[in-house]
PDB file of C-alpha atoms in Angstrom:
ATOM      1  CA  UNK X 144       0.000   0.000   0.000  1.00 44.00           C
ATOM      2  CA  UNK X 145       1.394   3.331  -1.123  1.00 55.00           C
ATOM      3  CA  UNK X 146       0.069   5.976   0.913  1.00 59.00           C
ATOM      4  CA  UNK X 147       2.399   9.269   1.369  1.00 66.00           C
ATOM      5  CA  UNK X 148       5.762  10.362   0.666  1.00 77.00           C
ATOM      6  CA  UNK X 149       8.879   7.067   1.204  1.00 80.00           C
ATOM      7  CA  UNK X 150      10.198   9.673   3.515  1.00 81.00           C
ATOM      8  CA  UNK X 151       7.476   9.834   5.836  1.00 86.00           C
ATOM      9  CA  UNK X 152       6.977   6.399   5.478  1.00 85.00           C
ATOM     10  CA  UNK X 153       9.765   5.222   6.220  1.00 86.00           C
ATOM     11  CA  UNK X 154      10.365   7.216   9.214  1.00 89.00           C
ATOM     12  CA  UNK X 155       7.101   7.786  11.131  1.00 90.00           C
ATOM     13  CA  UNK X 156       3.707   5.678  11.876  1.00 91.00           C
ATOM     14  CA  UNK X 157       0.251   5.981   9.739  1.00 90.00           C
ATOM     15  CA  UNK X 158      -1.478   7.654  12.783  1.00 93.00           C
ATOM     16  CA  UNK X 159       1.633  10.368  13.091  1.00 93.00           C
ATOM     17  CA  UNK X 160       1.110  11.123   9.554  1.00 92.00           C
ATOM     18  CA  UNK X 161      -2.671  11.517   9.809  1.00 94.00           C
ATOM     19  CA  UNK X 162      -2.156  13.671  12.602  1.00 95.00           C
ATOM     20  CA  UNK X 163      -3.594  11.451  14.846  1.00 95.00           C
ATOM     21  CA  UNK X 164      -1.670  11.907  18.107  1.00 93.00           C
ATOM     22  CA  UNK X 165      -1.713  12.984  21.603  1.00 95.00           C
ATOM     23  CA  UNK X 166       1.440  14.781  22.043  1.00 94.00           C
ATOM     24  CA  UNK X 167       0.457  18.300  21.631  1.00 94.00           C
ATOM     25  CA  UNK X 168      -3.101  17.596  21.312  1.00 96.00           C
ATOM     26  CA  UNK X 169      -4.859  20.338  23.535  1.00 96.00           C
ATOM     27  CA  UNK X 170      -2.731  23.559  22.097  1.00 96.00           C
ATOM     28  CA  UNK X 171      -3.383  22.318  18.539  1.00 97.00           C
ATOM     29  CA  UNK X 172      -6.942  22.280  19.093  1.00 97.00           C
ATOM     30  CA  UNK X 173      -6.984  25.769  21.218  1.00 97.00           C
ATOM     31  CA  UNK X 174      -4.483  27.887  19.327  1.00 97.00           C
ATOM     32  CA  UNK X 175      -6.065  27.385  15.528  1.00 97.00           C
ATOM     33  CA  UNK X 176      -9.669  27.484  16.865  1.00 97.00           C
ATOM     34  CA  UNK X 177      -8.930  30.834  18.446  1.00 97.00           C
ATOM     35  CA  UNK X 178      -6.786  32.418  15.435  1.00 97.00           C
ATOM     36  CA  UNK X 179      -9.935  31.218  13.441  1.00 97.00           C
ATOM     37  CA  UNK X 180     -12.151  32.826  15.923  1.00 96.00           C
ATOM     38  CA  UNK X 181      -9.962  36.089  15.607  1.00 97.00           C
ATOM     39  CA  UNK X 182     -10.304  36.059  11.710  1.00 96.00           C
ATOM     40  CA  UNK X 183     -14.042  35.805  12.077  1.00 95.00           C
ATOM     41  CA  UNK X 184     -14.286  38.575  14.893  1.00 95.00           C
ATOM     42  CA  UNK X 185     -16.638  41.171  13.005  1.00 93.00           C
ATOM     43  CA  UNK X 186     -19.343  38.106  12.467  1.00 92.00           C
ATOM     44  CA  UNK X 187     -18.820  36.471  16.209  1.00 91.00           C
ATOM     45  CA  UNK X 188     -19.528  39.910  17.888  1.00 90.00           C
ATOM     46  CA  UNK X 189     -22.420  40.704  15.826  1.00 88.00           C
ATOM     47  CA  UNK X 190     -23.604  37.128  16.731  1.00 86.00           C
ATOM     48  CA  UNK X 191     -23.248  37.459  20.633  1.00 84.00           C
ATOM     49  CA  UNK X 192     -25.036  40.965  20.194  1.00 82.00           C
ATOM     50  CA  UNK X 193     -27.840  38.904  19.133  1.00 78.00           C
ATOM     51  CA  UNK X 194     -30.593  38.366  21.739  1.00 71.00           C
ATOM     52  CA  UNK X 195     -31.680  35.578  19.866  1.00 71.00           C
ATOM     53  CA  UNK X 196     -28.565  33.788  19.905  1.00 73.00           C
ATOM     54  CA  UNK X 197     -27.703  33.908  23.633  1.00 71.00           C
ATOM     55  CA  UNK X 198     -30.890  32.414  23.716  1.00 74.00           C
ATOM     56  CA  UNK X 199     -30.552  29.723  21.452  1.00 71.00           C
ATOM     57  CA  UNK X 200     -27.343  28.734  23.142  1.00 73.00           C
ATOM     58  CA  UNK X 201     -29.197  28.470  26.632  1.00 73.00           C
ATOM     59  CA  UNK X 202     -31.817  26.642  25.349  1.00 77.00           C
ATOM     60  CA  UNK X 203     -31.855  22.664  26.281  1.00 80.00           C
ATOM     61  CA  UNK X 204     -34.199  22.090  23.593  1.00 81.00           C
ATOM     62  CA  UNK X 205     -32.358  23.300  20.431  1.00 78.00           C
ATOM     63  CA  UNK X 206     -29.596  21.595  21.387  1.00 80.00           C
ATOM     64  CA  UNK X 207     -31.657  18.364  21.609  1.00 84.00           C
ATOM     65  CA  UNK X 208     -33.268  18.974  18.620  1.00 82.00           C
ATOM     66  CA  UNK X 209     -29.745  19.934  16.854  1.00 82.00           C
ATOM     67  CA  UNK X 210     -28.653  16.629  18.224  1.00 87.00           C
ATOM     68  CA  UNK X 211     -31.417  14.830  16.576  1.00 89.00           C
ATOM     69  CA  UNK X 212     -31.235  16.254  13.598  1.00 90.00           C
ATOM     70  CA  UNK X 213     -28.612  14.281  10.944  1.00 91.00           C
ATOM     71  CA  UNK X 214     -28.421  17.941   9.116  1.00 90.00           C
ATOM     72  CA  UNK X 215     -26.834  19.149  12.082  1.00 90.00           C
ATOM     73  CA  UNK X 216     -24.895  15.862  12.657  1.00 94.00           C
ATOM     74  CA  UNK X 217     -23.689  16.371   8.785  1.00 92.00           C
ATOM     75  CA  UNK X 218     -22.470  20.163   8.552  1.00 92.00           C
ATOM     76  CA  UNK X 219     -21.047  20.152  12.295  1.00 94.00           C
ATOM     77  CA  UNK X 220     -19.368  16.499  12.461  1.00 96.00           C
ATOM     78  CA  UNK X 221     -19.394  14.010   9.234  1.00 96.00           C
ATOM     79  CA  UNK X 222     -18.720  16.946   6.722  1.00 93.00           C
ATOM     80  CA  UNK X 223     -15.692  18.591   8.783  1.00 95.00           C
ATOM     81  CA  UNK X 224     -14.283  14.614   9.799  1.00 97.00           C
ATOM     82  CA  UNK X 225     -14.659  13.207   6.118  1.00 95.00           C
ATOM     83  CA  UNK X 226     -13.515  16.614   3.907  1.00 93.00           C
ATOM     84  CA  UNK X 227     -10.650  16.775   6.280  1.00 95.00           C
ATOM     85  CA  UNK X 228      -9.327  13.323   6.357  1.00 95.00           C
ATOM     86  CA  UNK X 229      -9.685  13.224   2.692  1.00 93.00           C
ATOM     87  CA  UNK X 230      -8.142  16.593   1.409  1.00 92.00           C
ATOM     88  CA  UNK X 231      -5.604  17.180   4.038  1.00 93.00           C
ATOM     89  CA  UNK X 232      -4.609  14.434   6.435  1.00 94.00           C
ATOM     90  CA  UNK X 233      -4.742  11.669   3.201  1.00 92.00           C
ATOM     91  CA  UNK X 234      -4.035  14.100   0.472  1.00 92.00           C
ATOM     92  CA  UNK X 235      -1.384  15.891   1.784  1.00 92.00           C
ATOM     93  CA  UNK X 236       0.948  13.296   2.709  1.00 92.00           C
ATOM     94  CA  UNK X 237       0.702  11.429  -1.330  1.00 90.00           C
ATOM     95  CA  UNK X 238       1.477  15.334  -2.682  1.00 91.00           C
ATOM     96  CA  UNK X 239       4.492  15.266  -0.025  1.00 89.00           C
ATOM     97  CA  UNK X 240       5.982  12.431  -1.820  1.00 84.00           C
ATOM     98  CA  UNK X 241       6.209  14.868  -4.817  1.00 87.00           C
ATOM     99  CA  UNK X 242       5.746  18.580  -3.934  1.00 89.00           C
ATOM    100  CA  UNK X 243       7.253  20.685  -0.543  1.00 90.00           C
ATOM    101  CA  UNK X 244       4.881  21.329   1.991  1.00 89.00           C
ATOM    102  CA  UNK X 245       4.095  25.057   0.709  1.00 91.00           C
ATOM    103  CA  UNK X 246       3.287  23.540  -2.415  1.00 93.00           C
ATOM    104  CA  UNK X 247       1.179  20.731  -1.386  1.00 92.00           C
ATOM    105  CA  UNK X 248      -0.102  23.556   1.011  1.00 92.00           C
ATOM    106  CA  UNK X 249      -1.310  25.122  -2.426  1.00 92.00           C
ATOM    107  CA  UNK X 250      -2.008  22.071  -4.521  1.00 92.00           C
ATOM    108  CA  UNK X 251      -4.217  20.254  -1.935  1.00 90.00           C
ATOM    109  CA  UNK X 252      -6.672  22.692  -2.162  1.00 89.00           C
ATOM    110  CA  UNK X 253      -7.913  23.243  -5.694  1.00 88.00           C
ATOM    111  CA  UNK X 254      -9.078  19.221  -5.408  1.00 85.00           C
ATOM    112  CA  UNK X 255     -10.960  20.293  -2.345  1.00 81.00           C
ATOM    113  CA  UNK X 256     -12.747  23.345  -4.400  1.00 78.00           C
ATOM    114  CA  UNK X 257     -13.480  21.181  -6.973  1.00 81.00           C
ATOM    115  CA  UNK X 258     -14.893  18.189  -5.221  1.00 77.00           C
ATOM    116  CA  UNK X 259     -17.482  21.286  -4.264  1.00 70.00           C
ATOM    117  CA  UNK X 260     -18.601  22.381  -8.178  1.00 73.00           C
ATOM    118  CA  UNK X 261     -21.113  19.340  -7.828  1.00 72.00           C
ATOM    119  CA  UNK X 262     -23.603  22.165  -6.408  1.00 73.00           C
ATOM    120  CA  UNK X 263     -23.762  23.546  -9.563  1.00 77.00           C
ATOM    121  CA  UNK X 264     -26.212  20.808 -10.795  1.00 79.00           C
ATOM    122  CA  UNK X 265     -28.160  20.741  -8.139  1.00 78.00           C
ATOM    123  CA  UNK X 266     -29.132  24.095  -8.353  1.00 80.00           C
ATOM    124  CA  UNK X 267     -30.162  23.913 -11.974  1.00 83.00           C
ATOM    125  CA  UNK X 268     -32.141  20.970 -11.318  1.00 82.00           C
ATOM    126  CA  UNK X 269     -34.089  23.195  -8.511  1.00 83.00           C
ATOM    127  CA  UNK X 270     -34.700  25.953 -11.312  1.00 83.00           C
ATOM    128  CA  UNK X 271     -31.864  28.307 -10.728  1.00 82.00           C
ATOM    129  CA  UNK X 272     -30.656  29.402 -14.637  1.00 85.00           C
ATOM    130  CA  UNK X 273     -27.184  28.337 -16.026  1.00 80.00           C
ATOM    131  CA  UNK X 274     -25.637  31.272 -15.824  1.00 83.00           C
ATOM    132  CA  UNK X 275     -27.283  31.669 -12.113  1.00 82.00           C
ATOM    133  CA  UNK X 276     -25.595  28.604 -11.068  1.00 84.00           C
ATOM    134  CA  UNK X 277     -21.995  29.088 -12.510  1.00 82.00           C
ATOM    135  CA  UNK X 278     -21.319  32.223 -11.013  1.00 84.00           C
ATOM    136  CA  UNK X 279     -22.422  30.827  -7.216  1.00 82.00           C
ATOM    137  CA  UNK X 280     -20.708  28.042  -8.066  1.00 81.00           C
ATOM    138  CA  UNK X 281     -17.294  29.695  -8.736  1.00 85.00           C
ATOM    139  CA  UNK X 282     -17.592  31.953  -5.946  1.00 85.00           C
ATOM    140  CA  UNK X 283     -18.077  28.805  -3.733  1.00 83.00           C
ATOM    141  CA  UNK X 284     -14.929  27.250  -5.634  1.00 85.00           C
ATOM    142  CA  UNK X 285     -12.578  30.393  -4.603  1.00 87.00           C
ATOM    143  CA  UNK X 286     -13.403  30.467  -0.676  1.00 87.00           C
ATOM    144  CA  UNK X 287     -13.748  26.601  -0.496  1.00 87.00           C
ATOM    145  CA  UNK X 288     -10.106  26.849  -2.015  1.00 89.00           C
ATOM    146  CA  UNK X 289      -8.992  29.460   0.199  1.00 92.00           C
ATOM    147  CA  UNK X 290     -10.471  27.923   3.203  1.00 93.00           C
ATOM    148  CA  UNK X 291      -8.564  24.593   1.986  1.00 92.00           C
ATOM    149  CA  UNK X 292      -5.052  26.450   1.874  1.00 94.00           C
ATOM    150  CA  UNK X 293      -5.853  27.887   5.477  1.00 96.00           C
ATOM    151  CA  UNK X 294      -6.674  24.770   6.632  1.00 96.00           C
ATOM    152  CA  UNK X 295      -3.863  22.697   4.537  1.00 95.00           C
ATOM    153  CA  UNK X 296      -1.067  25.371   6.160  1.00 96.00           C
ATOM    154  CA  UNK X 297      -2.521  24.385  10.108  1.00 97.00           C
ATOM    155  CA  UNK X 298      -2.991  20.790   9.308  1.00 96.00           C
ATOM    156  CA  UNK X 299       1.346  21.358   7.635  1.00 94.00           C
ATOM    157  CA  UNK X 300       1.921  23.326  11.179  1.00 95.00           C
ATOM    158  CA  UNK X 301       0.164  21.533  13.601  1.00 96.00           C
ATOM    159  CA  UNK X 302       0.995  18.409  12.598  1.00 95.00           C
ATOM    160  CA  UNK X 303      -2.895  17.617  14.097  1.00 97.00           C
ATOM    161  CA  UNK X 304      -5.691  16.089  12.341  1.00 97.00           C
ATOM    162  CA  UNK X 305      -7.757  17.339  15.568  1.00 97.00           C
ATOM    163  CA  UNK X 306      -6.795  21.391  14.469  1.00 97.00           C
ATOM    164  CA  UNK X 307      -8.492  20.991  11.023  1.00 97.00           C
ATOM    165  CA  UNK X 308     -12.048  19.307  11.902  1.00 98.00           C
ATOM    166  CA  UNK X 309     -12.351  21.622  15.051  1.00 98.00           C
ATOM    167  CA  UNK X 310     -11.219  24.716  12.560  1.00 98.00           C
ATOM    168  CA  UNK X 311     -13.721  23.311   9.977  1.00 97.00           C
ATOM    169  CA  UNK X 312     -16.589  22.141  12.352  1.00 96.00           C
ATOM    170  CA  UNK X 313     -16.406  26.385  13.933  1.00 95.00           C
ATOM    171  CA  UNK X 314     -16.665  27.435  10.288  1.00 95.00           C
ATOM    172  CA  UNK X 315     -19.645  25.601   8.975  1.00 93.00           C
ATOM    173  CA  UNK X 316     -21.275  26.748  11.708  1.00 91.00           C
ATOM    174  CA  UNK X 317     -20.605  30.275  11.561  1.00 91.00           C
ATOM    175  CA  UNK X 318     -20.746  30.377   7.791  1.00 89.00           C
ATOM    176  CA  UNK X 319     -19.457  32.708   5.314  1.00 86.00           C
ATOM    177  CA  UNK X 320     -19.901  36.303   6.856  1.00 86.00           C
ATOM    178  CA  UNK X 321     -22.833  38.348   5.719  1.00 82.00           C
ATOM    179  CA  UNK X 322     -21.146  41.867   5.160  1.00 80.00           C
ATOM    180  CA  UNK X 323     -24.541  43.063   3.971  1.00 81.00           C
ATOM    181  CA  UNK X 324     -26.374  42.549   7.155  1.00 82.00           C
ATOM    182  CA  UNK X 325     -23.861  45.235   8.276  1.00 84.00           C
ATOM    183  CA  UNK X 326     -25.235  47.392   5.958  1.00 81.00           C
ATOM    184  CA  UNK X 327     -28.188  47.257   7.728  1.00 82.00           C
ATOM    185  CA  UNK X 328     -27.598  48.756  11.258  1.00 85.00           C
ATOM    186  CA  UNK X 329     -27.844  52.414  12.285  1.00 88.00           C
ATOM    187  CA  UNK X 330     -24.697  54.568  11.343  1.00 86.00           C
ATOM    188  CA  UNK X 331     -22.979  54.206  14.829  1.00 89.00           C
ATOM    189  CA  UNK X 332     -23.221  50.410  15.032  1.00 88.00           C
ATOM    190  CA  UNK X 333     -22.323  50.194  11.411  1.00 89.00           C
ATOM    191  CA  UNK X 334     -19.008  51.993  11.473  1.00 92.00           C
ATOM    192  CA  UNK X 335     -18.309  50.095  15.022  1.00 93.00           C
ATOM    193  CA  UNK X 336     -18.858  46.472  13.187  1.00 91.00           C
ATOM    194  CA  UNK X 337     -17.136  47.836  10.299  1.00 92.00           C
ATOM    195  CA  UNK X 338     -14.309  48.691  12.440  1.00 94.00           C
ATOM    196  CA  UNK X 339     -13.669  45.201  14.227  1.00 94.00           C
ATOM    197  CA  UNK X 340     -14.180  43.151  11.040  1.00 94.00           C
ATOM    198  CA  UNK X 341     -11.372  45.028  10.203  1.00 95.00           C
ATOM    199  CA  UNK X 342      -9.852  44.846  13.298  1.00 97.00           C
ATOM    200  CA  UNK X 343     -10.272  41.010  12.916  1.00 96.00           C
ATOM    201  CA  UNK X 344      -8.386  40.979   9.467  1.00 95.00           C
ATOM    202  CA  UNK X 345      -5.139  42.891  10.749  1.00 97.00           C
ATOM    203  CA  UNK X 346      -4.571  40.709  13.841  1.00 97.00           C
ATOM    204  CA  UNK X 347      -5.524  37.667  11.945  1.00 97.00           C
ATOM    205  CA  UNK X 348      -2.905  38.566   9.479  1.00 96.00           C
ATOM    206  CA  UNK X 349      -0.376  39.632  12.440  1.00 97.00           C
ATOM    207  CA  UNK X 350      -0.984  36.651  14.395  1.00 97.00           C
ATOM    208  CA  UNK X 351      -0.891  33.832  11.654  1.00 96.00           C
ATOM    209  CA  UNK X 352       2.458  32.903  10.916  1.00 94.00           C
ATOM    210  CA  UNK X 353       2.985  33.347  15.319  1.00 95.00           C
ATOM    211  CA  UNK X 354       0.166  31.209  16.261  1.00 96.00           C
ATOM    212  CA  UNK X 355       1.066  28.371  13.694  1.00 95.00           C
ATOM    213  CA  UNK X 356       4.749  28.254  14.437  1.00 91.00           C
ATOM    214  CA  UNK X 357       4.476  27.485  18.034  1.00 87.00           C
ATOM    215  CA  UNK X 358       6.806  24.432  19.321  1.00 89.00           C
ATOM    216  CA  UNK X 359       3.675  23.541  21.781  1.00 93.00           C
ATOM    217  CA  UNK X 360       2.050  21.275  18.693  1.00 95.00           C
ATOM    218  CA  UNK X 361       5.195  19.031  18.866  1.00 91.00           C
ATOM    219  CA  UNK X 362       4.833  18.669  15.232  1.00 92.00           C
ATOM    220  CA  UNK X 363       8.192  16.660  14.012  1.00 87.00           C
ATOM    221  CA  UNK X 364       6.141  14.741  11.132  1.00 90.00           C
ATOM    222  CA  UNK X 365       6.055  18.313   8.958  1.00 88.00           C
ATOM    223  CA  UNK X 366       8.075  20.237   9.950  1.00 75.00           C
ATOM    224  CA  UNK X 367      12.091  19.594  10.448  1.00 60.00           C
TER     225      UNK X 367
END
């Protein structure tokens, strides 16, 4: 069975390469989730300014029904465990045998876009027109593939399969931001929640390459 690079192979287990490991398990979990959590700051406080959310989070019956409901199970568990086991912790090791890790960093990704086009014909089949379909469709491409790199480089860093599914699982459920509900508040609160989902984008690009390149992961399978 060839699965990932002779190197890797050769030198570490099948679990080390998947990233599934204990040794640096809890800071690998806590570090990306919170970087992820800083890049999505303008969308979390507008969330927790919601009355309705507070409630929803305090409310034993949603999260009953949410755990009864296999929609819930699929966005928040099977779709964050099975795209990330597939794209990066499988997929990146095979490109390693063949590419450096910023390029299977880069490569990994565009599979991971693609394996999302699918959409495209189920939205024609609802009604949605051609055209219609093809431009949502290659919007969803570019931030799927974006999202893959992001999640490619901490899965490269970490060294933790763990990292990527709780980084994916926070995503799906806070979505892609809506900028236009922004739009929507009066002029104070607008130029406040303006100003921290920029604030979000400057330390998220200042704290990136620091959060990810902490020895805490004890990542050895990656990185030399």
């Amino acid at each position: 069975l060839y699965f990932g690079a002779p190197h890797l192979l050769n030198k570490y287990s099948l679990a080390q390469i998947l990233g599934l490991k204990l040794e640096g398990l809890l800071p690998a979990i806590l570090c990306p989730l919170g970087l992820t959590i800083v890049l999505f700051l303008g969308p979390t406080v507008v969330m927790l300014c919601d009355a309705r959310f507070l409630t929803y989070c305090r409310s034993a019956v949603v999260w009953k029904h949410n755990l009864q409901d296999w929609i819930w199970w699929r966005n928040q568990i099977v779709a964050p465990f099975s795209e990330e086991f597939t794209f990066r912790a499988c997929m990146v090791p095979i490109l390693l045998g063949h590419y450096s890790v910023n390029q299977a960093v880069l490569i990994s990704p565009l599979f991971f876009g693609i394996a999302h086009l699918h959409h495209m014909i189920e939205r024609i089949r609802k009604g949605q027109s051609v055209l219609g379909s093809f431009l949502v469709s290659l919007f969803q491409f570019a931030y799927t593939t974006i999202f893959g790199m992001y999640s490619a480089l901490i899965f490269a860093r970490t060294g933790h399969f763990a990292a990527i599914f709780v980084v994916h699982s926070y995503c799906n459920f806070m979505g892609f931001p809506d900028v236009t509900e922004v739009l929507g508040f009066e002029t104070r609160k607008r130029v406040l929640i303006s100003g921290v989902y920029v604030l979000g984008l400057i330390l998220f690009s200042y704290l990136l390459n620091p959060v990810l390149d902490l020895q805490v992961y004890q990542n050895n399978v990656y990185l030399p």
